[in-house]
């Protein structure tokens, strides 16, 4: 199964942009890149996903490297409510189209 | 829309007891899933269903059973509860398969087996 590597934790200041990195060097051509986040004591929440091109939505932007071996989730202006664990996951054909949630990056936002 | 609703939110079981975690969704999604999340860890897939009458095993199915008699409901049955099944259980649904679509999660059911 294609895997992702994320830092265990990151810190950010409130109202500043946050760039959350993800490496996926074994990604295949048909694997989608998904980001979910999990706020404390809640279920995971969809953030964004993409295949090749950069993607934007109301929550965040997803920047995908040209070789697709890495991607970055961008929160344009962090708020205290963005403190969560962020999961970068590959939608892998070889995994029966199932997403495998790893450890994720714990984002802490300082006021 | 309520989205994905799980009951109960909390439950304590004794070793050897059985119980059913309920999950219902009102989005008419074909795909439904059960995950467990142990403290400090990511989610692991227990069972999933691609439509009414169809279920399949995920990564950690032992000790659990599921059924999918309707599109809306996907209950998870624990037989002979063991301490290793102490976890938070999440139900999720999606319109498309996970590879291309968006998952919607319930709020979770926290289960403790003593």
Tab-separated table of C-alpha atoms in Angstrom:
chain	number	residue	atom	x	y	z
A	1	UNK	CA	0.000	0.000	0.000
A	2	UNK	CA	1.229	3.498	-0.780
A	3	UNK	CA	2.140	5.272	2.444
A	4	UNK	CA	2.461	8.845	3.635
A	5	UNK	CA	4.916	10.503	6.004
A	6	UNK	CA	3.914	13.492	8.116
A	7	UNK	CA	5.555	15.328	11.019
A	8	UNK	CA	4.139	14.247	14.367
A	9	UNK	CA	3.336	17.796	15.435
A	10	UNK	CA	3.474	21.415	14.373
A	11	UNK	CA	2.808	24.758	16.018
A	12	UNK	CA	1.324	27.863	14.531
A	13	UNK	CA	0.282	31.302	15.664
A	14	UNK	CA	-3.308	32.370	15.374
A	15	UNK	CA	-4.189	34.301	12.213
A	16	UNK	CA	-1.012	33.180	10.435
A	17	UNK	CA	-0.886	30.770	7.494
A	18	UNK	CA	-0.040	27.130	8.168
A	19	UNK	CA	1.657	24.752	5.751
A	20	UNK	CA	1.265	21.097	6.661
A	21	UNK	CA	3.621	18.859	4.635
A	22	UNK	CA	3.095	15.293	3.504
A	23	UNK	CA	5.503	12.994	1.671
A	24	UNK	CA	4.201	10.138	-0.472
A	25	UNK	CA	7.125	9.043	-2.591
A	26	UNK	CA	5.524	5.718	-3.622
A	27	UNK	CA	2.307	7.274	-4.900
A	28	UNK	CA	0.959	5.765	-8.103
A	29	UNK	CA	-0.606	7.633	-10.978
A	30	UNK	CA	-4.204	6.916	-9.953
A	31	UNK	CA	-3.884	7.576	-6.196
A	32	UNK	CA	-5.871	10.525	-4.907
A	33	UNK	CA	-4.416	12.619	-2.068
A	34	UNK	CA	-6.896	13.169	0.748
A	35	UNK	CA	-6.724	15.339	3.862
A	36	UNK	CA	-8.951	14.855	6.870
A	37	UNK	CA	-8.762	16.459	10.271
A	38	UNK	CA	-9.940	15.320	13.679
A	39	UNK	CA	-10.813	17.834	16.352
A	40	UNK	CA	-10.576	16.665	19.973
A	41	UNK	CA	-13.272	14.142	20.903
A	42	UNK	CA	-14.860	14.254	17.457
A	43	UNK	CA	-14.951	12.099	14.354
A	44	UNK	CA	-12.666	12.920	11.434
A	45	UNK	CA	-13.813	15.663	9.099
A	46	UNK	CA	-13.085	15.886	5.374
A	47	UNK	CA	-10.863	18.813	4.419
A	48	UNK	CA	-9.855	18.462	0.778
A	49	UNK	CA	-8.631	16.013	-1.841
A	50	UNK	CA	-6.989	16.127	-5.248
A	51	UNK	CA	-5.262	14.100	-7.923
A	52	UNK	CA	-2.794	16.245	-9.849
A	53	UNK	CA	-3.775	19.896	-9.858
A	54	UNK	CA	-3.814	22.229	-6.880
A	55	UNK	CA	-7.228	22.451	-5.236
A	56	UNK	CA	-8.965	25.153	-3.236
A	57	UNK	CA	-12.088	25.087	-1.120
A	58	UNK	CA	-13.570	27.128	1.694
A	59	UNK	CA	-11.494	25.327	4.312
A	60	UNK	CA	-8.049	25.054	2.775
A	61	UNK	CA	-5.822	24.731	-0.275
A	62	UNK	CA	-3.972	21.651	-1.427
A	63	UNK	CA	-0.695	22.150	-3.245
A	64	UNK	CA	0.542	19.044	-5.057
A	65	UNK	CA	4.146	18.798	-6.237
A	66	UNK	CA	4.661	18.349	-9.952
A	67	UNK	CA	6.061	14.811	-9.445
A	68	UNK	CA	3.216	14.111	-6.939
A	69	UNK	CA	5.675	12.721	-4.397
A	70	UNK	CA	4.667	15.337	-1.856
A	71	UNK	CA	1.821	17.692	-1.076
A	72	UNK	CA	1.075	20.550	1.311
A	73	UNK	CA	-2.161	21.443	3.020
A	74	UNK	CA	-2.426	25.195	3.443
A	75	UNK	CA	-4.646	26.824	6.034
A	76	UNK	CA	-4.632	30.449	5.011
A	77	UNK	CA	-5.333	31.941	8.413
A	78	UNK	CA	-5.169	29.604	11.398
A	79	UNK	CA	-7.728	29.983	14.149
A	80	UNK	CA	-7.855	28.291	17.542
A	81	UNK	CA	-10.589	26.051	16.123
A	82	UNK	CA	-8.101	24.654	13.596
A	83	UNK	CA	-6.176	22.884	16.371
A	84	UNK	CA	-6.598	19.236	15.416
A	85	UNK	CA	-4.843	16.151	14.082
A	86	UNK	CA	-4.486	16.395	10.310
A	87	UNK	CA	-4.300	13.171	8.307
A	88	UNK	CA	-2.769	12.951	4.841
A	89	UNK	CA	-4.017	9.776	3.151
A	90	UNK	CA	-3.685	8.209	-0.264
A	91	UNK	CA	-6.743	6.771	-1.982
A	92	UNK	CA	-5.031	3.632	-3.208
A	93	UNK	CA	-6.371	1.336	-5.910
A	94	UNK	CA	-4.303	-1.510	-4.481
A	95	UNK	CA	-5.908	-1.097	-1.052
A	96	UNK	CA	-9.385	-1.852	-2.351
A	97	UNK	CA	-10.064	1.853	-2.648
A	98	UNK	CA	-9.957	2.120	1.159
A	99	UNK	CA	-8.245	4.975	2.962
A	100	UNK	CA	-5.654	4.067	5.606
A	101	UNK	CA	-5.463	6.612	8.419
A	102	UNK	CA	-1.952	6.893	9.870
A	103	UNK	CA	-0.781	8.915	12.841
A	104	UNK	CA	-1.263	12.353	11.307
A	105	UNK	CA	0.140	15.733	12.350
A	106	UNK	CA	-1.078	17.319	15.557
A	107	UNK	CA	-1.440	21.046	14.888
A	108	UNK	CA	-1.308	23.356	17.883
A	109	UNK	CA	-2.425	26.955	17.411
A	110	UNK	CA	-1.167	29.588	19.826
A	111	UNK	CA	-3.190	32.729	20.530
B	1	UNK	CA	-29.950	16.611	7.631
B	2	UNK	CA	-28.640	14.734	10.637
B	3	UNK	CA	-25.797	13.135	8.652
B	4	UNK	CA	-24.347	10.045	10.353
B	5	UNK	CA	-25.823	9.224	13.755
B	6	UNK	CA	-24.281	6.732	16.177
B	7	UNK	CA	-25.719	5.324	19.383
B	8	UNK	CA	-24.817	4.899	22.153
B	9	UNK	CA	-22.172	7.571	22.716
B	10	UNK	CA	-20.715	5.786	25.735
B	11	UNK	CA	-20.983	2.236	27.004
B	12	UNK	CA	-19.253	0.083	29.591
B	13	UNK	CA	-19.357	-3.672	29.068
B	14	UNK	CA	-18.197	-6.577	31.147
B	15	UNK	CA	-15.930	-9.195	29.605
B	16	UNK	CA	-18.019	-11.709	27.665
B	17	UNK	CA	-21.052	-9.480	27.211
B	18	UNK	CA	-22.397	-8.640	23.769
B	19	UNK	CA	-23.792	-5.441	22.336
B	20	UNK	CA	-24.681	-3.669	19.118
B	21	UNK	CA	-23.487	-0.238	18.090
B	22	UNK	CA	-26.079	1.455	15.918
B	23	UNK	CA	-25.291	3.631	12.908
B	24	UNK	CA	-27.744	5.343	10.603
B	25	UNK	CA	-27.287	7.895	7.823
B	26	UNK	CA	-29.859	10.031	6.050
B	27	UNK	CA	-27.816	11.002	2.989
B	28	UNK	CA	-28.774	7.968	0.874
B	29	UNK	CA	-25.132	6.910	0.683
B	30	UNK	CA	-24.387	3.471	-0.678
B	31	UNK	CA	-21.051	3.081	1.125
B	32	UNK	CA	-20.831	2.683	4.888
B	33	UNK	CA	-17.898	1.858	7.176
B	34	UNK	CA	-16.972	1.022	10.732
B	35	UNK	CA	-13.620	2.132	12.165
B	36	UNK	CA	-12.033	1.829	15.576
B	37	UNK	CA	-9.533	4.252	17.045
B	38	UNK	CA	-7.311	3.298	19.963
B	39	UNK	CA	-5.814	6.087	22.118
B	40	UNK	CA	-3.249	8.179	20.250
B	41	UNK	CA	-3.578	6.114	17.090
B	42	UNK	CA	-5.100	6.476	13.647
B	43	UNK	CA	-8.303	4.771	12.555
B	44	UNK	CA	-8.490	1.128	11.527
B	45	UNK	CA	-11.218	-0.222	9.263
B	46	UNK	CA	-13.293	-3.024	10.792
B	47	UNK	CA	-16.004	-3.701	8.188
B	48	UNK	CA	-17.524	-1.902	5.257
B	49	UNK	CA	-20.515	-2.161	2.950
B	50	UNK	CA	-20.962	-0.989	-0.627
B	51	UNK	CA	-24.733	-1.318	-0.551
B	52	UNK	CA	-27.683	-2.990	1.132
B	53	UNK	CA	-27.084	-6.725	1.497
B	54	UNK	CA	-23.327	-6.489	0.834
B	55	UNK	CA	-20.650	-6.393	3.536
B	56	UNK	CA	-16.927	-7.101	3.593
B	57	UNK	CA	-14.086	-7.308	6.071
B	58	UNK	CA	-11.634	-4.531	6.651
B	59	UNK	CA	-8.276	-4.599	8.398
B	60	UNK	CA	-9.421	-5.717	11.890
B	61	UNK	CA	-12.714	-7.696	11.652
B	62	UNK	CA	-12.116	-10.357	14.333
B	63	UNK	CA	-14.630	-10.216	17.179
B	64	UNK	CA	-17.163	-8.165	15.215
B	65	UNK	CA	-20.083	-8.739	12.885
B	66	UNK	CA	-22.139	-6.425	10.700
B	67	UNK	CA	-25.283	-6.470	8.641
B	68	UNK	CA	-26.731	-4.104	6.058
B	69	UNK	CA	-30.416	-4.779	5.532
B	70	UNK	CA	-31.232	-1.195	4.495
B	71	UNK	CA	-29.336	1.640	2.856
B	72	UNK	CA	-29.662	3.759	5.990
B	73	UNK	CA	-28.508	1.384	8.747
B	74	UNK	CA	-25.220	-0.395	9.385
B	75	UNK	CA	-25.091	-1.891	12.911
B	76	UNK	CA	-21.881	-3.311	14.377
B	77	UNK	CA	-22.225	-6.313	16.679
B	78	UNK	CA	-19.636	-7.179	19.329
B	79	UNK	CA	-19.864	-10.771	20.520
B	80	UNK	CA	-18.092	-11.857	23.711
B	81	UNK	CA	-16.518	-8.473	24.496
B	82	UNK	CA	-12.828	-8.454	25.419
B	83	UNK	CA	-10.646	-5.712	26.972
B	84	UNK	CA	-8.838	-5.409	23.614
B	85	UNK	CA	-12.075	-4.036	22.151
B	86	UNK	CA	-11.926	-0.996	24.412
B	87	UNK	CA	-11.798	1.783	21.849
B	88	UNK	CA	-13.682	4.597	20.187
B	89	UNK	CA	-15.786	3.380	17.275
B	90	UNK	CA	-16.637	5.586	14.319
B	91	UNK	CA	-19.213	4.940	11.652
B	92	UNK	CA	-18.857	6.710	8.313
B	93	UNK	CA	-20.615	6.868	4.971
B	94	UNK	CA	-19.843	8.091	1.477
B	95	UNK	CA	-21.627	8.543	-1.832
B	96	UNK	CA	-18.639	7.296	-3.844
B	97	UNK	CA	-15.875	4.896	-2.881
B	98	UNK	CA	-13.251	6.277	-0.515
B	99	UNK	CA	-10.593	6.633	-3.158
B	100	UNK	CA	-12.383	9.442	-4.949
B	101	UNK	CA	-15.114	10.623	-2.594
B	102	UNK	CA	-15.656	12.310	0.729
B	103	UNK	CA	-16.279	10.394	3.952
B	104	UNK	CA	-18.822	11.651	6.481
B	105	UNK	CA	-18.194	10.482	10.046
B	106	UNK	CA	-20.405	10.138	13.073
B	107	UNK	CA	-19.399	11.528	16.466
B	108	UNK	CA	-18.171	8.200	17.755
B	109	UNK	CA	-19.103	5.619	20.367
B	110	UNK	CA	-16.708	5.196	23.266
B	111	UNK	CA	-16.675	1.609	24.498
B	112	UNK	CA	-14.919	0.340	27.615
B	113	UNK	CA	-14.683	-3.383	28.369
B	114	UNK	CA	-13.841	-4.250	31.964
